[in-house]
Coordinates of N, CA and C in Angstrom, one line a residue:
M1 N -4.7 19.7 5.5 CA -4.0 19.0 6.5 C -2.8 19.9 7.1
F2 N -2.2 20.6 6.2 CA -1.2 21.5 6.6 C -1.8 22.7 7.4
R3 N -1.2 23.1 8.4 CA -1.6 24.4 9.0 C -1.1 25.5 8.0
Q4 N -1.9 26.5 7.9 CA -1.6 27.6 7.0 C -0.2 28.2 7.3
T5 N 0.1 28.4 8.6 CA 1.4 29.0 9.0 C 2.5 28.1 8.5
T6 N 2.4 26.8 8.7 CA 3.4 25.9 8.2 C 3.6 26.0 6.7
L7 N 2.6 26.0 6.0 CA 2.6 26.1 4.6 C 3.3 27.5 4.2
D8 N 2.9 28.5 4.8 CA 3.5 29.8 4.5 C 5.0 29.8 4.9
D9 N 5.3 29.2 6.0 CA 6.8 29.1 6.3 C 7.6 28.3 5.3
L10 N 7.0 27.3 4.8 CA 7.7 26.5 3.8 C 7.9 27.3 2.5
I11 N 6.8 28.0 2.1 CA 6.9 28.8 0.9 C 7.9 29.9 1.0
Q12 N 7.9 30.5 2.2 CA 8.9 31.6 2.4 C 10.3 31.1 2.5
S13 N 10.5 29.9 3.1 CA 11.8 29.4 3.2 C 12.4 29.0 1.8
Y14 N 11.4 28.5 0.9 CA 11.8 28.2 -0.4 C 12.3 29.5 -1.2
K15 N 11.5 30.6 -1.0 CA 11.8 31.8 -1.6 C 13.1 32.4 -1.1
D16 N 13.4 32.3 0.2 CA 14.6 32.8 0.8 C 15.7 31.8 0.7
C17 N 15.5 30.6 0.3 CA 16.5 29.6 0.2 C 17.1 29.3 1.6
V18 N 16.3 29.4 2.6 CA 16.7 29.1 4.0 C 16.1 27.8 4.4
L19 N 16.9 26.9 4.9 CA 16.3 25.6 5.3 C 15.6 25.9 6.7
I20 N 14.5 25.2 6.8 CA 13.8 25.3 8.1 C 13.8 23.8 8.6
E21 N 13.8 23.7 9.9 CA 13.7 22.4 10.5 C 12.3 22.0 10.7
L22 N 11.9 20.9 10.2 CA 10.5 20.4 10.3 C 10.3 19.8 11.7
N23 N 9.1 20.0 12.2 CA 8.8 19.4 13.5 C 8.3 18.0 13.2
L24 N 9.0 16.9 13.6 CA 8.6 15.6 13.2 C 7.4 15.1 14.0
T25 N 6.9 15.9 14.9 CA 5.7 15.4 15.7 C 4.4 16.0 15.0
E26 N 4.5 16.7 14.0 CA 3.3 17.3 13.3 C 2.5 16.1 12.8
P27 N 1.2 16.2 12.9 CA 0.3 15.1 12.5 C 0.4 14.7 11.1
Y28 N 0.6 15.6 10.2 CA 0.7 15.3 8.8 C 1.9 14.4 8.5
L29 N 3.0 14.6 9.3 CA 4.2 13.8 9.0 C 3.9 12.3 9.3
N30 N 3.1 12.0 10.3 CA 2.7 10.6 10.6 C 2.1 10.0 9.4
F31 N 1.3 10.7 8.7 CA 0.7 10.2 7.5 C 1.7 9.9 6.4
L32 N 2.7 10.9 6.2 CA 3.7 10.7 5.2 C 4.6 9.5 5.6
L33 N 4.9 9.3 6.8 CA 5.8 8.2 7.2 C 5.1 6.9 7.0
N34 N 3.8 6.8 7.4 CA 3.0 5.6 7.3 C 2.6 5.3 5.8
S35 N 2.5 6.3 5.0 CA 2.1 6.0 3.6 C 3.2 5.3 2.9
A36 N 4.5 5.5 3.2 CA 5.6 4.8 2.6 C 5.4 3.3 2.9
E37 N 5.1 3.0 4.1 CA 4.9 1.6 4.5 C 3.7 1.0 3.8
M38 N 2.6 1.7 3.7 CA 1.4 1.3 3.1 C 1.6 1.0 1.6
N39 N 2.4 1.8 0.9 CA 2.6 1.7 -0.5 C 3.7 0.8 -0.9
S40 N 4.4 0.2 0.1 CA 5.5 -0.7 -0.2 C 5.0 -2.0 -0.7
T41 N 5.8 -2.7 -1.5 CA 5.4 -4.0 -2.0 C 5.5 -5.1 -0.9
R42 N 4.5 -5.8 -0.7 CA 4.5 -6.9 0.2 C 4.7 -8.3 -0.5
S43 N 5.1 -9.3 0.2 CA 5.4 -10.5 -0.4 C 4.1 -11.2 -1.0
E44 N 3.0 -10.9 -0.3 CA 1.7 -11.5 -0.9 C 1.3 -10.8 -2.1
D45 N 1.9 -9.7 -2.5 CA 1.6 -9.0 -3.7 C 2.4 -9.5 -4.9
L46 N 3.3 -10.4 -4.7 CA 4.2 -10.9 -5.7 C 3.7 -12.3 -6.2
D47 N 3.9 -12.6 -7.4 CA 3.7 -13.9 -7.9 C 4.9 -14.8 -7.7
E48 N 5.0 -16.0 -8.3 CA 6.0 -16.9 -8.0 C 7.4 -16.4 -8.4
I49 N 7.5 -15.6 -9.5 CA 8.8 -15.1 -10.0 C 9.1 -13.7 -9.5
G50 N 8.3 -13.2 -8.6 CA 8.6 -11.9 -7.9 C 8.1 -10.7 -8.7
E51 N 7.2 -10.9 -9.6 CA 6.6 -9.7 -10.3 C 5.3 -9.3 -9.6
I52 N 5.1 -8.0 -9.7 CA 3.9 -7.5 -9.0 C 2.6 -7.9 -9.8
L53 N 1.7 -8.4 -9.1 CA 0.4 -8.7 -9.7 C -0.6 -7.5 -9.7
T54 N -1.3 -7.4 -10.8 CA -2.3 -6.3 -10.8 C -3.5 -6.8 -10.0
T55 N -4.4 -5.8 -9.7 CA -5.6 -6.2 -9.0 C -6.5 -7.2 -9.8
Q56 N -6.6 -7.0 -11.1 CA -7.3 -8.0 -11.9 C -6.7 -9.4 -11.8
Q57 N -5.4 -9.4 -11.9 CA -4.7 -10.7 -11.8 C -4.9 -11.4 -10.4
K58 N -4.9 -10.6 -9.4 CA -5.1 -11.1 -8.0 C -6.5 -11.7 -7.9
A59 N -7.5 -10.9 -8.5 CA -8.9 -11.4 -8.4 C -9.0 -12.7 -9.2
E60 N -8.4 -12.8 -10.4 CA -8.5 -14.0 -11.2 C -7.8 -15.2 -10.4
K61 N -6.6 -14.9 -9.8 CA -5.9 -16.0 -9.1 C -6.8 -16.5 -7.9
N62 N -7.4 -15.5 -7.2 CA -8.3 -15.9 -6.0 C -9.5 -16.7 -6.5
R63 N -10.0 -16.3 -7.7 CA -11.2 -17.1 -8.2 C -10.8 -18.5 -8.6
K64 N -9.6 -18.6 -9.2 CA -9.2 -20.0 -9.6 C -8.9 -20.8 -8.4
E65 N -8.3 -20.2 -7.4 CA -8.0 -21.0 -6.1 C -9.3 -21.5 -5.5
K66 N -10.3 -20.6 -5.4 CA -11.6 -21.0 -4.9 C -12.3 -22.1 -5.7
E67 N -12.2 -22.0 -7.0 CA -12.7 -23.1 -7.9 C -12.0 -24.4 -7.6
E68 N -10.7 -24.4 -7.4 CA -10.0 -25.6 -7.2 C -10.4 -26.2 -5.8
Q69 N -10.5 -25.3 -4.8 CA -10.9 -25.8 -3.5 C -12.3 -26.4 -3.6
Q70 N -13.2 -25.8 -4.3 CA -14.6 -26.3 -4.4 C -14.6 -27.7 -5.2
K71 N -13.7 -27.8 -6.2 CA -13.6 -29.1 -6.9 C -13.1 -30.2 -6.0
M72 N -12.1 -29.8 -5.1 CA -11.6 -30.8 -4.2 C -12.6 -31.2 -3.2
R73 N -13.4 -30.3 -2.7 CA -14.5 -30.6 -1.8 C -15.5 -31.5 -2.4
N74 N -15.9 -31.2 -3.6 CA -16.9 -32.0 -4.4 C -16.4 -33.4 -4.6
S75 N -15.2 -33.5 -5.0 CA -14.6 -34.9 -5.3 C -14.5 -35.7 -4.0
F76 N -14.2 -35.0 -2.9 CA -14.1 -35.7 -1.6 C -15.5 -36.3 -1.2
F77 N -16.5 -35.5 -1.3 CA -17.8 -35.9 -0.9 C -18.4 -36.9 -1.9
C78 N -18.1 -36.8 -3.1 CA -18.6 -37.8 -4.1 C -17.9 -39.2 -3.9
N79 N -16.8 -39.2 -3.3 CA -16.1 -40.5 -3.1 C -16.4 -41.2 -1.8
I80 N -17.3 -40.6 -1.0 CA -17.6 -41.2 0.3 C -18.7 -42.2 0.1

């Protein structure tokens, strides 16, 4: 993703201890900026007390919700 010249410039600036100004329009920087947003915690990723749910916990929670919805549908149609 890095252009070789950019990578070489960064390595050389590190060796020389000279700061270089990054071009914020470089395509790889869009990825870096967007990845912070993608990896941030969203409200739907949190449970009731604000702790992060694991993927397995999310799947289990979704499965239970679907079972409850199915039970409600079944009880509704049985009472008609």
